[in-house]
Coordinates of C-alpha atoms and ligand atoms in Angstrom, one line a residue:
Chain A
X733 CA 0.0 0.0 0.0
X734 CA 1.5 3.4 -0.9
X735 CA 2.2 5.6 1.9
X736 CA 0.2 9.3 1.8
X737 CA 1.7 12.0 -0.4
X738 CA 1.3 14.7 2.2
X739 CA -1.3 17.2 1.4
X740 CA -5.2 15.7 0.5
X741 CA -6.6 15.7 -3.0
X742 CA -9.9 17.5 -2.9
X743 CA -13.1 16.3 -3.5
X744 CA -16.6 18.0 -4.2
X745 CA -19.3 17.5 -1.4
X746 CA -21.7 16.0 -4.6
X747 CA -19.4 13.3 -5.0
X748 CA -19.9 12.4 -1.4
X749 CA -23.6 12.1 -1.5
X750 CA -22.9 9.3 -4.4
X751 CA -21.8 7.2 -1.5
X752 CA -25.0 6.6 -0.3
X753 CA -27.3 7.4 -3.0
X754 CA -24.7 5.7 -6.3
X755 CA -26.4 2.8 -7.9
X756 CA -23.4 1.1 -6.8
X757 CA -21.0 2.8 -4.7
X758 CA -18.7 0.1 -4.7
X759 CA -17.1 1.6 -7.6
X760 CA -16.6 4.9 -6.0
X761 CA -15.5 4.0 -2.9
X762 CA -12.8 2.0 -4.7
X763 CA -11.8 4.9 -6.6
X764 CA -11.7 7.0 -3.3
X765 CA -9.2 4.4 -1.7
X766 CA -6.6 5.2 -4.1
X767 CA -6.4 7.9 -1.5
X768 CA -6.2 7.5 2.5
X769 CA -7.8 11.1 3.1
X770 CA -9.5 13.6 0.6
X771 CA -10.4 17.0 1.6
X772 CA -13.9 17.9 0.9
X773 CA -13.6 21.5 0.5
X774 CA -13.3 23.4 4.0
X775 CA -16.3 20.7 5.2
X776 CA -14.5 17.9 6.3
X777 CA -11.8 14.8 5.5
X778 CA -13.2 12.0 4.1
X779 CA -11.2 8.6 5.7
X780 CA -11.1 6.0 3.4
X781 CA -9.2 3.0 4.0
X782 CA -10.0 0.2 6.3
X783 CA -6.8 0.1 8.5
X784 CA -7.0 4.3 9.1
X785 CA -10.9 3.8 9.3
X786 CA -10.8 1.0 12.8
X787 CA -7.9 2.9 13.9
X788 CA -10.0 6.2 14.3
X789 CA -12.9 4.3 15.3
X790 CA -11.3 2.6 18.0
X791 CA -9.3 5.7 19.3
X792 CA -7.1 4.7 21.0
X793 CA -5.4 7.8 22.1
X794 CA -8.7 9.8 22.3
X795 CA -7.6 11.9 19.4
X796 CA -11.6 11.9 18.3
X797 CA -14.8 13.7 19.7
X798 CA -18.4 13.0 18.3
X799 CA -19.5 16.0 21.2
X800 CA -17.5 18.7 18.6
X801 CA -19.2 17.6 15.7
X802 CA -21.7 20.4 14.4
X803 CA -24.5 18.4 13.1
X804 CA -28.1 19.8 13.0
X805 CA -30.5 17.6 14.5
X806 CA -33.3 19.8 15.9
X807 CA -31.7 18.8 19.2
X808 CA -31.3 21.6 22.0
X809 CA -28.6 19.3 24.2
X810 CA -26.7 16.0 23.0
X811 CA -27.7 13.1 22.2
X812 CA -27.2 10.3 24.8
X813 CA -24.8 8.3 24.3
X814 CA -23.5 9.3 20.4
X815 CA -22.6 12.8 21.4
X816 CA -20.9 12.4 24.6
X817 CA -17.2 11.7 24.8
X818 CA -15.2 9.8 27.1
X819 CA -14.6 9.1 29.5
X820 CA -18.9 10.2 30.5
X821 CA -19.6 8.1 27.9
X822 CA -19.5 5.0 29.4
X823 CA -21.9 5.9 31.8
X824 CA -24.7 6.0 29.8
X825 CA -23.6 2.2 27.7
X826 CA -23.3 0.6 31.6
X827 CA -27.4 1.2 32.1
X828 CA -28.0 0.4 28.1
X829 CA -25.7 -2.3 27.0
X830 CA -27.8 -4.3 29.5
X831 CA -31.1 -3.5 28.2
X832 CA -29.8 -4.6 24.2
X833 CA -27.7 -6.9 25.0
X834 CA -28.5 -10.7 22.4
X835 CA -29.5 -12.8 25.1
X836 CA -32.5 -9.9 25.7
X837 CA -33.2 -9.2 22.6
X838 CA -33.7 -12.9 20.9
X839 CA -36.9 -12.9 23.4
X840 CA -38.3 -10.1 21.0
X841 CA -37.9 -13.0 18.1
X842 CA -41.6 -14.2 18.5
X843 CA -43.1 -11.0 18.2
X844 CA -41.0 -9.5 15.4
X845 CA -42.3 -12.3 13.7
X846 CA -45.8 -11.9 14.8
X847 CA -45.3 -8.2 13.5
X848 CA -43.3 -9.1 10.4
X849 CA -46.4 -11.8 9.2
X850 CA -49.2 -8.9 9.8
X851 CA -47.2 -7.1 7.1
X852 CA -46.5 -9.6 4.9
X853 CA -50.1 -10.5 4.7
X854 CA -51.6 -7.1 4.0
X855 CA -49.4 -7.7 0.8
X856 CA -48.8 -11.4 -0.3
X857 CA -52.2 -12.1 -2.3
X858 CA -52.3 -9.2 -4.0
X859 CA -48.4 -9.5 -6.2
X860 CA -47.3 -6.2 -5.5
X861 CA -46.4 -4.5 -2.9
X862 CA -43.7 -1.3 -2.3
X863 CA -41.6 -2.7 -0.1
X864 CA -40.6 0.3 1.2
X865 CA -43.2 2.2 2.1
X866 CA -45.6 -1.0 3.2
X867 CA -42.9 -2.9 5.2
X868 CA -39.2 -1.4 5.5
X869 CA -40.8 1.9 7.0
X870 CA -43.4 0.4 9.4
X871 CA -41.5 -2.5 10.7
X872 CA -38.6 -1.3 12.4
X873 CA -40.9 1.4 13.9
X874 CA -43.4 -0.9 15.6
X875 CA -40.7 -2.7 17.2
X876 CA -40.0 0.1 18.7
X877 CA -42.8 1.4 20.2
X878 CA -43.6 -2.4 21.6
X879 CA -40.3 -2.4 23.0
X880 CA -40.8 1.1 24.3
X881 CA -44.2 0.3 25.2
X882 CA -45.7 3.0 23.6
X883 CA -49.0 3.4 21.8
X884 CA -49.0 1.6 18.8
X885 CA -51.2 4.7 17.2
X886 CA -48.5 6.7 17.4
X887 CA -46.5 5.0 14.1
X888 CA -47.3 8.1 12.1
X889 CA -46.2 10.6 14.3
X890 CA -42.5 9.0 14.7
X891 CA -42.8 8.5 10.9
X892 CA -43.2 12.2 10.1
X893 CA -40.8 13.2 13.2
X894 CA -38.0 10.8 12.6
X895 CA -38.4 12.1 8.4
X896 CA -38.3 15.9 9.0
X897 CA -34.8 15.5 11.7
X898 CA -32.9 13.4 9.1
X899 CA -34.6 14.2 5.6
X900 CA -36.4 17.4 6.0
X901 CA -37.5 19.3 3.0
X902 CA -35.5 21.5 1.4
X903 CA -32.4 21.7 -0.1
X904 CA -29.6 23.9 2.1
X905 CA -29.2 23.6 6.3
X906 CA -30.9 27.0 6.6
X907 CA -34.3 26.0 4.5
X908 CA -34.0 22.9 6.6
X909 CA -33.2 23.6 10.0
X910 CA -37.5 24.7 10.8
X911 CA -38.2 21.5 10.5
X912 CA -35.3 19.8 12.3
X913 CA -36.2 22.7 15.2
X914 CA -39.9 21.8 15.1
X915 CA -39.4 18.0 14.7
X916 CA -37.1 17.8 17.5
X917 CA -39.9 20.1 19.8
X918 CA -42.4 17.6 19.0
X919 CA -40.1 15.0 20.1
X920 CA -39.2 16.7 23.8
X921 CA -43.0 17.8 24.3
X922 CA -44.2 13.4 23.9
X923 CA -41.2 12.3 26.1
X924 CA -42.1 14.4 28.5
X925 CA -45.3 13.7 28.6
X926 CA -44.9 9.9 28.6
X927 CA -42.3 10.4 31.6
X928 CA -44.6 12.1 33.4
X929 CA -47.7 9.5 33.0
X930 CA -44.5 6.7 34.0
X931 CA -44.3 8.0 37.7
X932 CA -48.3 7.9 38.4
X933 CA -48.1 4.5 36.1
X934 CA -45.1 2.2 36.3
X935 CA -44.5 -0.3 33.7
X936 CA -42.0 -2.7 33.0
X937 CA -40.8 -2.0 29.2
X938 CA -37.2 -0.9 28.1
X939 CA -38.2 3.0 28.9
X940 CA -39.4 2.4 32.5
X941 CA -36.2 0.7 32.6
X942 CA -34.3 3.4 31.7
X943 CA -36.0 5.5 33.7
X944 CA -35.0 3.0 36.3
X945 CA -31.6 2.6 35.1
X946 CA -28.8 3.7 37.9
X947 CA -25.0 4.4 37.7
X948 CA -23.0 4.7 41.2
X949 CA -25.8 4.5 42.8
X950 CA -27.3 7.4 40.5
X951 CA -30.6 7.7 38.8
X952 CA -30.8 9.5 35.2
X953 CA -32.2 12.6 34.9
X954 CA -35.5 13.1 33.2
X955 CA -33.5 15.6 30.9
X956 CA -30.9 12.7 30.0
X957 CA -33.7 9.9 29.7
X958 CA -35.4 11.8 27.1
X959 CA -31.7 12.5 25.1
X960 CA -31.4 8.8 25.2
X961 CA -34.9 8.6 23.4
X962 CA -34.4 11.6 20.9
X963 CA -31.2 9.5 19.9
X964 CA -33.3 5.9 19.4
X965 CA -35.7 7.5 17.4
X966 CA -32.8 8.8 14.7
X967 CA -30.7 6.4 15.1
X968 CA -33.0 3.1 15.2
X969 CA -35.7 3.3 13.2
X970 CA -34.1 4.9 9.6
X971 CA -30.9 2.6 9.7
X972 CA -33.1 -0.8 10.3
X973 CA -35.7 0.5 7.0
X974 CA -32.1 1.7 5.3
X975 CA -30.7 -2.1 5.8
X976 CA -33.9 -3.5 4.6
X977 CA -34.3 -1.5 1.1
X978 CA -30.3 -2.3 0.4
X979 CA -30.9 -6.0 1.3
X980 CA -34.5 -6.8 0.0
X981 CA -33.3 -4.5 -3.7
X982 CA -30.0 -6.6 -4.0
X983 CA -32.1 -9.9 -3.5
X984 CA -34.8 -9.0 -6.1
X985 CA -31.7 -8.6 -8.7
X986 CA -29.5 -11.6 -7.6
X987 CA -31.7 -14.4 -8.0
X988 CA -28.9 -16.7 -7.6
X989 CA -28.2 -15.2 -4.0
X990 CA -31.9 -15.0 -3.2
X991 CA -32.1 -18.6 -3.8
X992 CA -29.2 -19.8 -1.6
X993 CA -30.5 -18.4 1.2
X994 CA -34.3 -20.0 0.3
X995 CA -32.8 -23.1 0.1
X996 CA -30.6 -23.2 3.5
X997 CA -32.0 -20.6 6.0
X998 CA -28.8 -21.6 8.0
X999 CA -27.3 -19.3 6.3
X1000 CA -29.7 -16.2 7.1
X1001 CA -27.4 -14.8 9.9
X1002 CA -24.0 -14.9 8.0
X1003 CA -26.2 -13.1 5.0
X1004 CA -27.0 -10.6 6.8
X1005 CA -23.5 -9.7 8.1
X1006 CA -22.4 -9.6 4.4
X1007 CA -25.2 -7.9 3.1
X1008 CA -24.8 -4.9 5.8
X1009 CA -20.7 -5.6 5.2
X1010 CA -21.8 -5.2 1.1
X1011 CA -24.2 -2.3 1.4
X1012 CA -23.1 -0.1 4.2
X1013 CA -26.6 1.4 4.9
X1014 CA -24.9 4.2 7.1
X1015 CA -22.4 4.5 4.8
X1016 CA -19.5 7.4 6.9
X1017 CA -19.8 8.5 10.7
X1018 CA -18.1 12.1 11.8
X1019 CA -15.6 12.8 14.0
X1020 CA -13.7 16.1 15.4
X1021 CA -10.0 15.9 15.8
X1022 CA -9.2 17.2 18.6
X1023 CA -5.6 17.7 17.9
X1024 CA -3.2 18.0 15.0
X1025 CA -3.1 14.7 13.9
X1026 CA -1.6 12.5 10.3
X1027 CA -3.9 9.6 8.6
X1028 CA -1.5 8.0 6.7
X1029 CA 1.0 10.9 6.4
X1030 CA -2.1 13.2 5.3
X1031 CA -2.0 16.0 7.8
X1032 CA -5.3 17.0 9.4
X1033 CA -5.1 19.7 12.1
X1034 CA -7.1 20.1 16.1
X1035 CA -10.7 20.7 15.0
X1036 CA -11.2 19.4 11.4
X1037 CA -13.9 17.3 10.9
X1038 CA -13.4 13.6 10.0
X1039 CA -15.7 11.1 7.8
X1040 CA -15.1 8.0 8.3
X1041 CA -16.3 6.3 5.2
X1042 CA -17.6 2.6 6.6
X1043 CA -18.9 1.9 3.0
X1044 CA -14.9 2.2 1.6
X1045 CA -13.7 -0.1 4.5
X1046 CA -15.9 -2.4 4.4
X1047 CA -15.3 -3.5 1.0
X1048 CA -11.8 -2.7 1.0
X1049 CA -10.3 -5.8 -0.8
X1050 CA -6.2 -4.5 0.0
X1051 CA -7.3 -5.2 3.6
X1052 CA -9.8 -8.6 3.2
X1053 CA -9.1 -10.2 -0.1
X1054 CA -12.1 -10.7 -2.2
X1055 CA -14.2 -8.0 -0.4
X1056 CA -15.0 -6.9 -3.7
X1057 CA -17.5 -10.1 -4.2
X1058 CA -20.8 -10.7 -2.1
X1059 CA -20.5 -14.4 -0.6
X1060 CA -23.6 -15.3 2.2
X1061 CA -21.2 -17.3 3.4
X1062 CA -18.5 -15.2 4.5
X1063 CA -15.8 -16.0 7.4
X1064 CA -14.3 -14.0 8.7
X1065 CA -16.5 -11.0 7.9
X1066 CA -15.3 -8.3 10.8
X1067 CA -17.2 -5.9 9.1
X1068 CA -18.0 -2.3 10.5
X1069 CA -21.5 -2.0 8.9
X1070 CA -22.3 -1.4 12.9
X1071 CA -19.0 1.1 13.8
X1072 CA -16.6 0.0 16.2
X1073 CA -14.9 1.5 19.3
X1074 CA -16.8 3.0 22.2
X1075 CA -20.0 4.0 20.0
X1076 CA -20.7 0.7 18.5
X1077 CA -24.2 0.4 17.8
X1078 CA -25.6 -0.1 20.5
X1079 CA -28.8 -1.3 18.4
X1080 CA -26.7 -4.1 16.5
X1081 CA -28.4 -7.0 18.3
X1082 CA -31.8 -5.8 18.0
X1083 CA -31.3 -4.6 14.5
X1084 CA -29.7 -8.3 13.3
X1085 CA -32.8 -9.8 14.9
X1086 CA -35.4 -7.5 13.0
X1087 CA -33.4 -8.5 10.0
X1088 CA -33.0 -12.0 10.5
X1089 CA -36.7 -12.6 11.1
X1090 CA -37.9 -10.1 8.4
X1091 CA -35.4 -12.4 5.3
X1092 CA -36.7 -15.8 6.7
X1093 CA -40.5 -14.8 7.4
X1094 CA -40.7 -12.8 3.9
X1095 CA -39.0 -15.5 1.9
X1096 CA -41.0 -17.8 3.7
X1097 CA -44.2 -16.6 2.0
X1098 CA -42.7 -15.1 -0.9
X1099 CA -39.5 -17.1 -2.0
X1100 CA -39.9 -15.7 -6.0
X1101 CA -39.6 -11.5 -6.6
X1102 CA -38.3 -9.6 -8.9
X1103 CA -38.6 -5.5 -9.3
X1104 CA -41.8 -4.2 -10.9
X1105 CA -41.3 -3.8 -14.4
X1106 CA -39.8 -0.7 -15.7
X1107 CA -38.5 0.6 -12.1
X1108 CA -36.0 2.6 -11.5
X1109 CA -34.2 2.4 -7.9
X1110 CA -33.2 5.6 -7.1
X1111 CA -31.0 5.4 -3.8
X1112 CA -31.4 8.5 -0.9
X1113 CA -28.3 10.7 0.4
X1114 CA -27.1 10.5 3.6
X1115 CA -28.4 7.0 4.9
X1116 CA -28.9 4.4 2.1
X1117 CA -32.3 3.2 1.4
X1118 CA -34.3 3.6 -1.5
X1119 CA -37.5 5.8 -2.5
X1120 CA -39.3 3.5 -3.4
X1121 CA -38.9 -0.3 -4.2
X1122 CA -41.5 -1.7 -5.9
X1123 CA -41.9 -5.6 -6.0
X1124 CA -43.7 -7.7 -8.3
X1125 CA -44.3 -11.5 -7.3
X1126 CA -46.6 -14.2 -8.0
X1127 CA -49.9 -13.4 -7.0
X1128 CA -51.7 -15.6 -4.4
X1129 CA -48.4 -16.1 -2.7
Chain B
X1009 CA -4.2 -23.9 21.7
X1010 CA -5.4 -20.7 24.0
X1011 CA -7.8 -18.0 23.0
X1012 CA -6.5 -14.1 24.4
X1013 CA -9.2 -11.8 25.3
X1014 CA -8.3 -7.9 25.8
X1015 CA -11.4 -6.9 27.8
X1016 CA -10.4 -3.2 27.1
X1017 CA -10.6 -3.5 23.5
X1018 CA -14.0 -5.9 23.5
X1019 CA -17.1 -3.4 23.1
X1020 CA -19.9 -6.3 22.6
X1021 CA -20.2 -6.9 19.2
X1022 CA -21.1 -10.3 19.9
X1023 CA -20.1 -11.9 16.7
X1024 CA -17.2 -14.5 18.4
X1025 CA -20.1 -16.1 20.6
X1026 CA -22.8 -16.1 18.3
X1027 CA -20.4 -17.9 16.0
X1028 CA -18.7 -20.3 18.4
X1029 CA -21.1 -20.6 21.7
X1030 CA -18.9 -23.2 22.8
X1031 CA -16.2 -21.0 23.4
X1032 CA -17.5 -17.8 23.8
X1033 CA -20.3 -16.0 26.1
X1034 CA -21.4 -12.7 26.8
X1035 CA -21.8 -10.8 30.2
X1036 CA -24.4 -8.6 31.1
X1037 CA -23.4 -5.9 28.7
X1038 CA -23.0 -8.3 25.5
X1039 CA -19.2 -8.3 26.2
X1040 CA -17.1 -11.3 25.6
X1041 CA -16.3 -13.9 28.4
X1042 CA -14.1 -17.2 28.0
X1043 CA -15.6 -20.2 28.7
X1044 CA -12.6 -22.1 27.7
X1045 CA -8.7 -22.2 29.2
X1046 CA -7.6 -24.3 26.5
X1047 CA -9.7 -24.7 23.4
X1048 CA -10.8 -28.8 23.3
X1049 CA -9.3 -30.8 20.3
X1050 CA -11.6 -30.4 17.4
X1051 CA -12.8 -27.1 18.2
X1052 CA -10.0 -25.2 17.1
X1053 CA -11.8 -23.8 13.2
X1054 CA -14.6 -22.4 15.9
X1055 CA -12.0 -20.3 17.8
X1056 CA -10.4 -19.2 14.4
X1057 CA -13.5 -18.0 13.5
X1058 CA -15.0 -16.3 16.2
X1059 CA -11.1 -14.5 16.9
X1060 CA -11.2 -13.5 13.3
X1061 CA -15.0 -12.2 12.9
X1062 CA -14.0 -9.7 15.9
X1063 CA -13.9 -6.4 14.5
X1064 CA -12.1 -4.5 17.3
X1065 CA -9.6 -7.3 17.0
X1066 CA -9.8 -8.3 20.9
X1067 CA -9.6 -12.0 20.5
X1068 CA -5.7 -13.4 19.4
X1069 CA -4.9 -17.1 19.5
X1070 CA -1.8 -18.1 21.6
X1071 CA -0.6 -21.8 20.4
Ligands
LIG876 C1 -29.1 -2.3 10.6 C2 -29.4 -1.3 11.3 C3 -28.4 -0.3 12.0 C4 -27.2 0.1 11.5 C5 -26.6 -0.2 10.2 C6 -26.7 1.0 12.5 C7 -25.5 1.6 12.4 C8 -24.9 2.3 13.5 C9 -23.6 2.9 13.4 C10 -22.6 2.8 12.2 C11 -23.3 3.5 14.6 C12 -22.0 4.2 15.0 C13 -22.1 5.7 14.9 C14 -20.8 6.4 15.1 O1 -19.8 5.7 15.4 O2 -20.7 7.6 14.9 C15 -24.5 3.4 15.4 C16 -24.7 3.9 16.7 C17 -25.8 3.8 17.4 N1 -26.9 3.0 17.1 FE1 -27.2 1.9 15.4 N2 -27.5 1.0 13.6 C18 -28.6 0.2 13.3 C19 -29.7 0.0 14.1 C20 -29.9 0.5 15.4 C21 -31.1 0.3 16.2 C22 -32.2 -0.7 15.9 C23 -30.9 1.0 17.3 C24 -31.9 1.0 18.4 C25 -32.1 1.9 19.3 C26 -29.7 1.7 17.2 C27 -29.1 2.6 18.1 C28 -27.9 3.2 18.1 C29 -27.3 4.1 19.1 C30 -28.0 4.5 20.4 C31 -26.1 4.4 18.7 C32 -25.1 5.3 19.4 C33 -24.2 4.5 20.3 C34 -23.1 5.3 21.0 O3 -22.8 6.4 20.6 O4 -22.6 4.8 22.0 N3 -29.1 1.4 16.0 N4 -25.4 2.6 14.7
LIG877 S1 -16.6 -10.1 18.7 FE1 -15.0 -9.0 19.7 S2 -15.9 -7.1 20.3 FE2 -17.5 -8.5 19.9 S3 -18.0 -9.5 21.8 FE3 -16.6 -10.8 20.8 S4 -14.6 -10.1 21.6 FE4 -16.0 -8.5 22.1

């Protein structure tokens, strides 16, 4: 591997939306490998190897801060845990590791799939269905508000919040940022609320058990239990719909894949760890550095931003040979489709369950797709998932 | 054969016990605990794999 030639080539901030939104941005990101670091104007540096990408995600030496990062979410204080830094940090992941932690969440196996079947159904006779909008979108969501233990009548309004905070209309931050801010009011006002009704009611779902959560002896603050909640709301209900257009779209067009995995659900779990390893849905994270630093001899100085392109290490094939190919049956696959270091998903194991259940119990039912004649995927910036994706399948299934 | 665990390093990904539950388990927080000193005759592809899936490269194998 060729060692950095000092200064970063520069790149324009369209090129980085192709990332998530290319047809196929395995193409790009190789391209973008052929440099460690590119400058993206005075925005930020985008990271683009695997070994420079773990390193920074593991930190090591504490070089990174998420807490400097000037991101627009229609929050008034940070999110708990993404943007905190250590060492506070690990405060917040002792009282929620717990709570998502595999053994807990395979006990939510019987009623994804109770939830995943209702969808299926409202679809399977008919032939058609969007996949996006009737069961990518709603899925993820209802797990969550069971989990939560939230009314389920509520769907629309997380829908319409969780939309405006990470894909508001408009086109610039300014035209943007009345949404985000009125969003992310909405958002305060019904946690607040439901906190409220929690002390005259106790329950015994994940948010009375946050809410119950102590550190040292220390109870969280209703201010930091509802930063926790802002935080699921953006960061676990878009990424699990994300994974499912990127996974569901490359099954329709790789029948060959599509029917491995129909003919030996074994291999369902190791799928999905490729597919999210293939696909990236969240396809950079951001980081501050907090001083002057080098990424493979590309200087970058205290307080530039960092992007930390998951999508370009993740396929990177001068790290894992033949990352370039999709193979269900991949291992090793350390992939970083999930991060790494301190701000691992915490969502991982919930999110692999969702998708585990949602590949078996679909193809179950509905083992032959393809896309609707005459579509067009067209792939959203910023997260990876798809407009629409229409599917067209025997009818009667 | 001996599997290495750097707890510091480990942040619960979970993908060495899901792979090789003979070997691996989690704690509480979905880290990584040993169940094995000295990984058994005939279960030493298992370790490889679950060492090698770790992303945060806290698993090593000591022969
Ligand atoms: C397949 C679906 C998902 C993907 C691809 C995904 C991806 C990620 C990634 C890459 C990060 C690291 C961000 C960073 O380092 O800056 C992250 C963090 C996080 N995710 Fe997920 N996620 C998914 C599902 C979920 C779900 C279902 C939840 C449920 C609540 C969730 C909650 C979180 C939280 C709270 C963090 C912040 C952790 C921290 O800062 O300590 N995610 N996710
Ligand atoms: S795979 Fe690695 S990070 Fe994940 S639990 Fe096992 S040792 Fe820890």
């Amino acid at each position: 591997m060729d060692a950095g030639t000092g200064a970063a080539p520069d790149l324009s901030p369209t090129t980085v939306t192709q990332l998530a939104s290319s047809d196929d941005p395995r193409e790009l990101q190789r391209t973008l490998r052929e440099q460690p670091v590119h400058r993206v104007g005075d925005l930020f540096n985008l990271v683009t190897r695997r070994e420079d990408v773990e390193e920074a995600l593991r930190d090591r030496t504490g070089t990174f801060s998420w807490s400097a990062v000037g991101m627009n979410l229609g929050n008034i204080r940070p999110l708990i845990p993404l943007q905190i830094d250590p060492p506070q940090h690990v405060k917040y992941r002792r009282i929620l590791d717990p709570l998502f932690a595999p053994k807990k969440m395979a006990l939510l196996e019987d009623e994804v799939i109770a939830l995943v079947k209702e969808l299926v159904d409202t679809f399977a006779v008919s032939g058609s269905c969007d996949f996006h909008e009737e069961f990518a979108v709603p899925l993820p969501c209802r797990v969550f508000l069971r989990l939560m233990g939230l009314p389920l009548d509520d769907l629309d309004l997380f829908l319409s919040v969780k939309d405006d905070i990470i894909r508001p209309p408009g086109v610039t931050l300014d035209e943007q940022a009345p949404y985000r801010e009125r969003a992310g009011k909405t958002v305060y006002e019904y946690f607040e609320r439901h906190l409220a009704e929690r002390k005259d009611h106790p329950t015994d779902d994940m948010l009375a058990q946050i809410i119950a959560g102590e550190v040292d002896g220390e109870r969280l603050s209703d201010e930091e239990v509802m930063d926790i909640c802002y935080l699921f709301i953006i960061a676990g209900l878009d990424t699990v719909t994300d994974s499912l257009d990127c996974i569901f779209a490359y099954l329709a067009q790789n029948p060959d894949h599509r029917r491995q995995l129909v003919a030996d659900e074994s291999i369902i779990p190791s799928a999905v760890e490729e597919l999210l390893r293939w696909e990236s849905p969240v396809p950079a994270v951001p980081r501050v550095a907090t001083e002057d630093i080098e990424i493979s001899g590309c200087p970058i100085k205290a307080g530039e931003q960092v992007m930390l392109v998951l999508g370009s290490a993740n396929t990177d094939d001068a790290a894992h040979a033949g990352a370039d190919e999709v193979d269900l049956r991949r291992n090793p696959n350390p992939h970083l489709a999930f991060g790494g270091g301190v701000h691992r998903c915490l969502g991982s194991h919930l999110a692999r369950v969702e998708l585990r259940v949602a590949i078996r119990e679909f193809h179950r039912r509905i083992p032959e797709y393809e896309l609707a004649p005459g579509t067009v995927l067209e792939y959203t910036t910023g997260l990876r998932s798809l407009h629409h994706l229409p599917l067209a399948f025997p009818a009667g299934a | 054969m001996r599997i290495l665990l750097d707890t510091e390093r480990c942040q619960g990904h979970g993908r060495c016990y899901s792979l090789a539950p003979d070997l691996f388990d989690s704690d509480d927080l979905g880290h990584c605990v040993l169940l094995v000193d000295e990984v058994p005759a005939g279960a030493e592809a298992d370790a490889r794999s679950g060492v090698d899936n770790c992303p945060e490269q806290a698993l090593s194998i000591a022969e």
